XYZ file of C-alpha atoms in Angstrom:
512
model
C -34.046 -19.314 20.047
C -32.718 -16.183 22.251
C -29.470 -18.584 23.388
C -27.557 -18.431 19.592
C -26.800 -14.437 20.175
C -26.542 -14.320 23.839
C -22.769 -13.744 23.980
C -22.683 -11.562 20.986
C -25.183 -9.369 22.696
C -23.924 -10.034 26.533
C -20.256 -9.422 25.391
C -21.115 -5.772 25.165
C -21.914 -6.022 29.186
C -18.752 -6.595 30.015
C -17.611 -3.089 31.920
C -14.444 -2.783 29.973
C -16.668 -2.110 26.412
C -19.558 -0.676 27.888
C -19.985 0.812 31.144
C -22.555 -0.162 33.752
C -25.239 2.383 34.046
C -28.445 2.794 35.855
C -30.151 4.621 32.700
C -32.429 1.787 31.275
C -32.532 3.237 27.863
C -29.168 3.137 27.842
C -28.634 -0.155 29.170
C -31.294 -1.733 26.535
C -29.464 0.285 24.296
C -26.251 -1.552 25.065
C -27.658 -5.072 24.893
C -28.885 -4.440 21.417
C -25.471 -3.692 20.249
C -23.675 -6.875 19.031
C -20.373 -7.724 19.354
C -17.934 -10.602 19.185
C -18.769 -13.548 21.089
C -15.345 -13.518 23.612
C -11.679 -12.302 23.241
C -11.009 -15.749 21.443
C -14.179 -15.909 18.793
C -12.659 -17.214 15.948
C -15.108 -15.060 13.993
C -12.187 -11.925 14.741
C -9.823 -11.980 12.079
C -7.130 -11.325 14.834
C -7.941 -14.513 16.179
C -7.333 -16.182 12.716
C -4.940 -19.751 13.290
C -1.462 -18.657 11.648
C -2.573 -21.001 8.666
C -5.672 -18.615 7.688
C -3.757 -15.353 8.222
C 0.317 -16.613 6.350
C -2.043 -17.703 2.886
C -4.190 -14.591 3.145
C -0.944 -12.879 3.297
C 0.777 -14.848 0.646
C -2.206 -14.657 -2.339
C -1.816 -10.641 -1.038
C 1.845 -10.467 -1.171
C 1.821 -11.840 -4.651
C -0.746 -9.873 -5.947
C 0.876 -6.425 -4.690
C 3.930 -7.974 -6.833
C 2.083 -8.433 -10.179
C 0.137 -5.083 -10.036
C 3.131 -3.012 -10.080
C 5.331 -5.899 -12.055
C 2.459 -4.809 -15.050
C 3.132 -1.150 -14.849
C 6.539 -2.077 -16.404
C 6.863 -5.000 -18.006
C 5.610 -3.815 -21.226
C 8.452 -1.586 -20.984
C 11.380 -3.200 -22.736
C 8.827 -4.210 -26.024
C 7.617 0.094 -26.634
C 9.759 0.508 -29.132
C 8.774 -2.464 -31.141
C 4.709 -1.447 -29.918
C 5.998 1.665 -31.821
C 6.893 -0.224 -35.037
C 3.996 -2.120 -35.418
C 1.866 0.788 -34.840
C 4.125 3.307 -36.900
C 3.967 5.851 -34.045
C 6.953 7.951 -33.212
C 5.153 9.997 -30.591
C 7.636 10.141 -27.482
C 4.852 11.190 -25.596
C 2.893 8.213 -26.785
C 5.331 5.783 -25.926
C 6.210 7.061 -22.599
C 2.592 6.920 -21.595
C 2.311 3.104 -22.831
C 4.213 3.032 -19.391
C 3.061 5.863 -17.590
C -0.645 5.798 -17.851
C -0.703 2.365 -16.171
C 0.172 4.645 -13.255
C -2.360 6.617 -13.374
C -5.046 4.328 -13.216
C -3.301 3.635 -9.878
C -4.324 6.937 -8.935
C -7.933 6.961 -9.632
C -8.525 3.337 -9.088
C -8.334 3.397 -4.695
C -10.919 6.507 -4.851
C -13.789 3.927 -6.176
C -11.901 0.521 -4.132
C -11.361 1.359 -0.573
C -14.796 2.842 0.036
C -16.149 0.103 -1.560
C -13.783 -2.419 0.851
C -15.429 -0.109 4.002
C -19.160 -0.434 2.404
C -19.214 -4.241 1.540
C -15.832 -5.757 2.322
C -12.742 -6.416 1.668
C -13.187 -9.668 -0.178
C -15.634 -7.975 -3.118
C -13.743 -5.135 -3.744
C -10.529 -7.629 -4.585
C -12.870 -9.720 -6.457
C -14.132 -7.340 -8.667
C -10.848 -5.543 -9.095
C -9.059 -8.757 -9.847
C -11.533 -9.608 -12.693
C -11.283 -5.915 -14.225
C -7.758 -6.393 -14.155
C -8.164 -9.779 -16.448
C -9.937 -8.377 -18.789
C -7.986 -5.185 -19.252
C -4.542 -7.358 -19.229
C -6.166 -9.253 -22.380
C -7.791 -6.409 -23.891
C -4.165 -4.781 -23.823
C -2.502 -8.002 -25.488
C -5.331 -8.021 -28.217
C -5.194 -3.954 -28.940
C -5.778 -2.916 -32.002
C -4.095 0.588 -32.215
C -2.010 2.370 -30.305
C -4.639 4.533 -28.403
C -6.618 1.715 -27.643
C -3.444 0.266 -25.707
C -2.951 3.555 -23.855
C -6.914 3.530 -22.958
C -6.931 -0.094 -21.814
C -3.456 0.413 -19.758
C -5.242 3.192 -17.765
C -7.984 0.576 -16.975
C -5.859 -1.821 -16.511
C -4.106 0.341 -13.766
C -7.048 1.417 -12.560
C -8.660 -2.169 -11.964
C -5.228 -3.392 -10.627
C -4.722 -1.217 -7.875
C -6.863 -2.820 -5.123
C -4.273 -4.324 -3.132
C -1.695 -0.988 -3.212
C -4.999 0.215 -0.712
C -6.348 -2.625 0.741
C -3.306 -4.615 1.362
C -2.094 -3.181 4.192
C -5.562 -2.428 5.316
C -6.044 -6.297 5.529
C -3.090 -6.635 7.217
C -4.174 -4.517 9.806
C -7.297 -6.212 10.416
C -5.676 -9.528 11.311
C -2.496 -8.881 12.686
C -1.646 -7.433 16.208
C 0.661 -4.404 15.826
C 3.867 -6.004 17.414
C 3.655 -8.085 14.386
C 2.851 -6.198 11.457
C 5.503 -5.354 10.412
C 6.708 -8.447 8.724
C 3.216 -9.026 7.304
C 2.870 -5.092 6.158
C 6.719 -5.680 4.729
C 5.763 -8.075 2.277
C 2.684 -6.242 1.005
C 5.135 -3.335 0.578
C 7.344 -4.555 -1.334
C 5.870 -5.469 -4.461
C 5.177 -2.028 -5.674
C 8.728 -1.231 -5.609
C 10.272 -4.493 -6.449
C 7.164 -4.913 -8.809
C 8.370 -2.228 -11.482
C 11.843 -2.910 -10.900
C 11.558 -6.684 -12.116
C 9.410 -5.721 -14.541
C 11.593 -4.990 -17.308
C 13.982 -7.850 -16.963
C 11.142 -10.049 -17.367
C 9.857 -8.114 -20.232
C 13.098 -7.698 -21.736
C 13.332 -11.588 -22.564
C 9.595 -12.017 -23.545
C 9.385 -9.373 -26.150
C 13.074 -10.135 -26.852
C 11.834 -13.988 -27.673
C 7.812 -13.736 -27.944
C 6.739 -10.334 -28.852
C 5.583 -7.317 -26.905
C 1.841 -8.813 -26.779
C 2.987 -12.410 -24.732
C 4.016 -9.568 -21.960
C 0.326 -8.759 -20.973
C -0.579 -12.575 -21.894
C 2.058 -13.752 -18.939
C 0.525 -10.905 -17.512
C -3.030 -12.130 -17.376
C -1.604 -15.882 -16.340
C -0.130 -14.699 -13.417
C -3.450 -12.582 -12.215
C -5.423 -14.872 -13.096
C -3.854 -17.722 -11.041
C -4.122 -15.517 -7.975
C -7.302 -14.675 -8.391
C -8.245 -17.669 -8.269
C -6.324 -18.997 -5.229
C -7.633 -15.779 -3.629
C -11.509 -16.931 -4.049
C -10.751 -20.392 -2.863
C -8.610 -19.465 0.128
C -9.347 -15.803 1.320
C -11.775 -14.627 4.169
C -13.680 -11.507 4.843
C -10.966 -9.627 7.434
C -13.328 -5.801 7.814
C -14.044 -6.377 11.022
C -17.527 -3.783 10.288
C -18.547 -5.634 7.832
C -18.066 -9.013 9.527
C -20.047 -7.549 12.715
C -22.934 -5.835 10.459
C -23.357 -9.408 8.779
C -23.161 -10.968 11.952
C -26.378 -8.666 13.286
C -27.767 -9.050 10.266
C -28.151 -12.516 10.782
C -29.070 -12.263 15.010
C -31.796 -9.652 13.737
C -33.111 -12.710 11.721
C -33.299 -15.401 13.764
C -34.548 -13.360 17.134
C -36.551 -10.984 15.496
C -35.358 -7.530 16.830
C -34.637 -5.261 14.371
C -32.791 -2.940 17.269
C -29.700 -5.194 16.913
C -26.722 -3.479 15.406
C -22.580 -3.848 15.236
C -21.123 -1.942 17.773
C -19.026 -0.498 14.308
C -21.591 0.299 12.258
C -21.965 4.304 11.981
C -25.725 4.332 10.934
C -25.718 5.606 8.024
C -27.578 4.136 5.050
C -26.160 2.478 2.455
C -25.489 5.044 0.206
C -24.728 8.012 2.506
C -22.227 5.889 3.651
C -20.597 5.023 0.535
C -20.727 8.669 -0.458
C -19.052 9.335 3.077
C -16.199 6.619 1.864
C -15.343 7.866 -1.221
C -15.122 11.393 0.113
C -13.112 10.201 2.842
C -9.726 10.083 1.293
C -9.947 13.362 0.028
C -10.806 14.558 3.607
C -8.186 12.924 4.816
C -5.688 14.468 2.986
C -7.169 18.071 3.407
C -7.786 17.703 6.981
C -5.280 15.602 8.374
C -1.766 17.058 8.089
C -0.279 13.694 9.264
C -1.866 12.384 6.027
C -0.669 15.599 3.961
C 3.122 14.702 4.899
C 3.286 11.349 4.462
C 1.404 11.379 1.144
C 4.026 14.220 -0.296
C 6.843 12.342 0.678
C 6.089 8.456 -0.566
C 5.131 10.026 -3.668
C 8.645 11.429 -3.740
C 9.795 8.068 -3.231
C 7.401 6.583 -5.348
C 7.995 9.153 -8.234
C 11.793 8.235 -8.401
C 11.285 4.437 -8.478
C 9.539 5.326 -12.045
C 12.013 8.281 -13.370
C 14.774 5.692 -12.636
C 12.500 2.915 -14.315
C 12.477 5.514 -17.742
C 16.451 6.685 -17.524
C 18.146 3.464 -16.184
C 18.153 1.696 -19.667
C 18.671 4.707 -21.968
C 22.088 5.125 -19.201
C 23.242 1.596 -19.158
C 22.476 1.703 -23.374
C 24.260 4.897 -24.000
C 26.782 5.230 -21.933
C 27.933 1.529 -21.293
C 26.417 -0.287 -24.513
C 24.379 -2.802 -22.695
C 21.945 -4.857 -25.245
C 18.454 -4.550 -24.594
C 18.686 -7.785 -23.009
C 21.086 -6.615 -20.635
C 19.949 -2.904 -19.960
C 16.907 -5.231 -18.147
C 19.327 -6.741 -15.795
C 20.918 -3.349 -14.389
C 17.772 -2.788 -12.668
C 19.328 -5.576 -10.167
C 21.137 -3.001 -8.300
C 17.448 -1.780 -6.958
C 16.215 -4.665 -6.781
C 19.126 -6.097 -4.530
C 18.412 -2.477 -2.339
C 14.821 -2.972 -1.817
C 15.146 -6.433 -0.531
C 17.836 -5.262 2.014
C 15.380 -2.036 2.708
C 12.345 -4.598 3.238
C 14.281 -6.710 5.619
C 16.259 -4.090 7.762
C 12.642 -1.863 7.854
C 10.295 -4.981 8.735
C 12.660 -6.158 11.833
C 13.740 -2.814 13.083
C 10.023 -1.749 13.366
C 8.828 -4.243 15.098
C 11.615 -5.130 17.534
C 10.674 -1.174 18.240
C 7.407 -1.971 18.601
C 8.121 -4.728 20.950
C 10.627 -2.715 22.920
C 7.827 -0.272 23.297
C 5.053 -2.299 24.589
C 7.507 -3.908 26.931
C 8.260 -0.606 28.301
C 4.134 0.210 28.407
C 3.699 -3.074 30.236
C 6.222 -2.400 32.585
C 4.895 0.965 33.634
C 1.504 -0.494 33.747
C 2.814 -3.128 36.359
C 4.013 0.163 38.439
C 0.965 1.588 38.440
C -1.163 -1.241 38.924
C -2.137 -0.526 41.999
C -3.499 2.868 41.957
C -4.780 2.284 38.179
C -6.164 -1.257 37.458
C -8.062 -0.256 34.260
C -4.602 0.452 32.720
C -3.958 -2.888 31.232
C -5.561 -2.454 27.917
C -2.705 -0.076 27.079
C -0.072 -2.846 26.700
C -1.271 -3.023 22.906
C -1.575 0.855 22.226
C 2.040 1.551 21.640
C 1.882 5.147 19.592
C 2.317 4.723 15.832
C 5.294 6.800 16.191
C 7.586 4.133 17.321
C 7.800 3.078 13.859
C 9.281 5.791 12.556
C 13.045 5.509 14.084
C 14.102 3.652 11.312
C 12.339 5.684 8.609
C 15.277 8.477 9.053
C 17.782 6.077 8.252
C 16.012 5.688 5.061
C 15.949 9.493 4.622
C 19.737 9.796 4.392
C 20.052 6.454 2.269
C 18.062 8.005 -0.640
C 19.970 12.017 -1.406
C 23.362 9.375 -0.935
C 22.458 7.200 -3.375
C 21.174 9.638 -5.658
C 24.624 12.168 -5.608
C 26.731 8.477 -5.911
C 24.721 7.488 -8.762
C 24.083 10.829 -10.521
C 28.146 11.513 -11.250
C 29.774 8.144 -11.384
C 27.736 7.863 -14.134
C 28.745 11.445 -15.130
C 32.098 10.244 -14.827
C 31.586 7.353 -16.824
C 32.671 4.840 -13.764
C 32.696 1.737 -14.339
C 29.189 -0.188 -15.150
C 29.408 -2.062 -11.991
C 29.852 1.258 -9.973
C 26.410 2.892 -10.647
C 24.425 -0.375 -10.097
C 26.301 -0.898 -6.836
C 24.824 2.994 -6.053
C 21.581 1.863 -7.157
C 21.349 -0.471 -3.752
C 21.633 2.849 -2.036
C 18.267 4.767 -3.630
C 16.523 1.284 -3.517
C 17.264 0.865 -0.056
C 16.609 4.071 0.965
C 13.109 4.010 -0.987
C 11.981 0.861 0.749
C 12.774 1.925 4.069
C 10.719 5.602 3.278
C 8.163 3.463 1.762
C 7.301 0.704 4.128
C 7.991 3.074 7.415
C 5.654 5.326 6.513
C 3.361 3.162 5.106
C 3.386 1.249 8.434
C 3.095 4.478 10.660
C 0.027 5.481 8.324
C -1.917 1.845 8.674
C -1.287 2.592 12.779
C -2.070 5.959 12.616
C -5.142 5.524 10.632
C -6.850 2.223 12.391
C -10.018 1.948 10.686
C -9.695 3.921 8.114
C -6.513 2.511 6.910
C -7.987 1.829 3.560
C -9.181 5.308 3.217
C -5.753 6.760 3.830
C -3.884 4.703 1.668
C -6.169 5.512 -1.437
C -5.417 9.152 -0.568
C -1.565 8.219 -0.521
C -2.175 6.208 -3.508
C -3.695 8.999 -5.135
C -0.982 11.571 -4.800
C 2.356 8.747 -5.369
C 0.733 7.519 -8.058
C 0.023 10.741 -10.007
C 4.117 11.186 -9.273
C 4.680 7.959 -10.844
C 2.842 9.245 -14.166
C 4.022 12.213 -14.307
C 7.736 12.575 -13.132
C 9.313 10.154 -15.787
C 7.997 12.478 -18.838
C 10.466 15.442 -16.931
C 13.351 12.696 -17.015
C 14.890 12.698 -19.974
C 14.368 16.353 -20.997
C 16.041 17.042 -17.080
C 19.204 14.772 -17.997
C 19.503 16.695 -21.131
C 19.780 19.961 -19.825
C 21.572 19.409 -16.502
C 23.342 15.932 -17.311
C 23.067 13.158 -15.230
C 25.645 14.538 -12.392
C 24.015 17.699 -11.860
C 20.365 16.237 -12.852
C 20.333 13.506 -10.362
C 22.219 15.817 -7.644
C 18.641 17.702 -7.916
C 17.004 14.637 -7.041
C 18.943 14.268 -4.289
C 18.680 18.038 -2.699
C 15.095 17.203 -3.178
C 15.260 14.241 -1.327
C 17.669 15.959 1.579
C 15.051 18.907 1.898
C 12.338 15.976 2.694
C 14.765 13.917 5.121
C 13.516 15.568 8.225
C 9.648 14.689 7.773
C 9.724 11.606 9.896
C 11.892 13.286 12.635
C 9.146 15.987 12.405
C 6.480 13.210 12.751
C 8.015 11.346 15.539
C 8.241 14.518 17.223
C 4.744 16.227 16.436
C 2.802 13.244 15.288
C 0.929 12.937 18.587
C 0.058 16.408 18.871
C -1.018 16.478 15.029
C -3.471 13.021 15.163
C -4.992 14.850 18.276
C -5.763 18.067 17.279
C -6.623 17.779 13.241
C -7.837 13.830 13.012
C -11.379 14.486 14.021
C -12.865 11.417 13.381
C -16.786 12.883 12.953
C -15.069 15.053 10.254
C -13.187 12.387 8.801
């Protein structure tokens, strides 16, 4: 009976994870902590077969596409939502949009600590059939402030994957490659609300505003579904805490424990994990930075999602059909953004580790413990391509912003929308990236609190669109946006500077 755990237990002998030591106590201490089996147990998620890990990251990729797809896709049908419900609130009918944001806000603060207390798996499962419900509760709304109450919750169920997403990719990917896999996680809550209302345009155009939520609730349902059926538990904590659980079990000792596990009860620790965000973002400056700047990003996406058709319709006289499809021009710029950012960072990454692995063939001879390094390349690295993205964004913005002052031709400001959406992938993913790096563990944790702050942009930015384009224009109105986005251009060079320094002297992980 004592064989089945011997290499979970004996794997914490080995002197690279725990030290030999002529203190007994400590040394029975050590054999009680359990750990995975060898380098290649197929238990660690980054020892998943390429199968396993490319349809985990497919049912995720499309998932972080739908989310954001339904914070906008109502969008073309609020005007006939505001018909049938003989509102003429402009408040109201911006927050039939809005609010969905804002449940992206609150919704991480209750899902990642819940992905760090019982897994990943459960807190998409749960969040996935909250976001059901809410999708159909929105197509079946009585009133107009039941829609706005059941958008929030809808937000707020669907925003498990905007966290956890890259969180999962971090579990089961080695950091020279996850960059692709982090790319197309990423790019579904900007290409998400971008898409949105050309889809929406033709359903409420043809079927009614209420078949956009039922399409809606088809599409998250069917990946809900393939995600139950195909997708694995990837917290590596969690994985080792069930594994003990089960050693403790079958041997009998009840000393066994995960070498991950931070012995805490269950509660204290779920307290700890919903605090943790909010830590994060008070302590860690890193976190501070980062946060301020994607929600920048993030708030423009949706002030461009609220202006672009009332432009395209006023000044141009496209249909409502048609203002749907001059969100192309960011769509076409985020998918160029996603591909440049996704190769550049990890060829970087790569050139990096070669570099590491060279120096630790130098040295090899005076210091032989040095060949764990090769995969601790600084999260840094992925920031060279983030400034291009920081230029990009104030150039698309002043192109935009005054030939459509001008009254260029249609074609013109679409073409200088593949600028901003560019510009906002490469912000977004970069920094994303260098935050799941930076972060390790608590990669969930730190993405709620960026979630947090972006998403309460998102909400709240479009409602100052409109009354900004009225009283500056769009030349001088989006030239702000632009200044604003110059003033913020140097925060990666700052990081790739300072970032070291910063994680080292403020990211106290007892704290934390």
């Amino acid at each position: 009976m004592g064989k089945p755990e011997d290499s979970s237990i004996q794997a914490m002998e080995d002197p690279q994870t725990s030290p030999p030591t002529t203190n007994d106590v400590t040394r029975a201490s050590n054999e009680n902590v359990v750990w995975w089996d060898s380098d290649s147990d197929p238990e660690n998620p980054m020892n998943w077969t390429d199968t396993t890990r490319n349809t985990t990251c497919a049912c995720l990729a499309f998932l972080s596409f739908v989310a954001p797809l339904g914070s906008s896709i109502c969008a073309p049908g609020v005007t006939s939502i505001m018909i049938e419900f003989r509102n003429t609130s402009l408040v109201l009918a911006t927050l039939v949009v809005s609010i969905y944001v804002l449940g992206f806000a609150f919704g991480p603060l209750l899902f990642a600590p819940l992905s760090e207390l019982v897994g990943r798996l459960p807190a998409y499962h749960i969040s996935n059939v909250g976001f059901v419900a809410f999708t159909v509760a929105c197509a079946l709304a009585p009133t107009l402030n039941t829609l706005v109450a059941f958008r929030f919750l809808e937000g707020f169920f669907g925003c498990v994957v905007l966290t956890n997403g890259s969180g999962t990719m971090m579990d089961m990917t080695p950091q020279e490659k996850r960059g692709r896999y982090v790319a197309l996680v990423s790019i579904g809550p900007l290409l998400g609300p971008i898409l949105g209302p050309v889809v929406g345009g033709f359903v409420a155009d043809g079927l009614g505003w209420r078949w956009t939520f039922w399409i809606l609730a088809i599409l998250i349902g069917a990946v809900m579904i393939a995600m139950m059926l195909f997708m694995k538990e990837s917290y590596a904590p969690i994985i080792l805490d069930r594994k003990a659980e089960k050693l403790r079990k079958e041997t009998g000792n009840m000393e066994l424990r995960s070498k991950l596990g931070e012995g805490l009860t269950a509660g204290r620790l779920f307290w700890r994990s919903i605090a943790r965000p909010l830590r994060l973002l008070a302590l860690s400056p890193i976190n501070l930075m980062v946060a301020l700047y994607v929600a920048v990003v993030y708030g423009y996406i949706y002030l461009m999602l609220t202006t672009v058709s009332a432009v395209f319709r006023d000044n141009y006289g496209f249909s409502t059909k048609l203002t749907g499809l001059a969100y192309l021009g960011l769509g076409i710029g985020s998918m160029v953004g996603v591909c440049a950012s996704s190769v550049a960072s990890d060829k970087a990454v790569q050139r990096r580790q070669a570099e590491i692995e060279h120096e630790v063939e130098l040295s090899s001879s005076t210091a032989l413990g040095d060949t764990e390094k090769t995969t601790e390349v600084e999260p840094e690295v992925r920031l060279q391509f983030v400034l291009v993205g920081g230029f990009l964004l104030p150039i698309g913005f002043f192109f935009y912003g005054w030939v459509v002052y001008y009254h260029v031709h249609w074609f013109v400001p679409i073409f200088a929308m593949v600028f901003i959406g560019a510009g906002n992938m490469i912000l977004f993913m970069g920094l994303v990236m260098y935050l799941v790096d930076s972060a390790g563990m608590y990669a969930a944790s730190a993405l709620a609190a960026n979630s947090l702050i972006r998403s309460i942009a998102g909400a709240f930015l479009p409602l100052a669109g409109l009354p900004m384009f009225e009283a500056l224009g769009f030349g001088w109105g989006n030239s702000v946006l632009g200044f604003i986005a110059l003033v913020m251009a140097p925060i990666p060079f700052l990081l790739k500077k300072y970032g070291a320094w910063l994680r080292a002297k403020f990211d106290d992980k007892e704290k934390i």
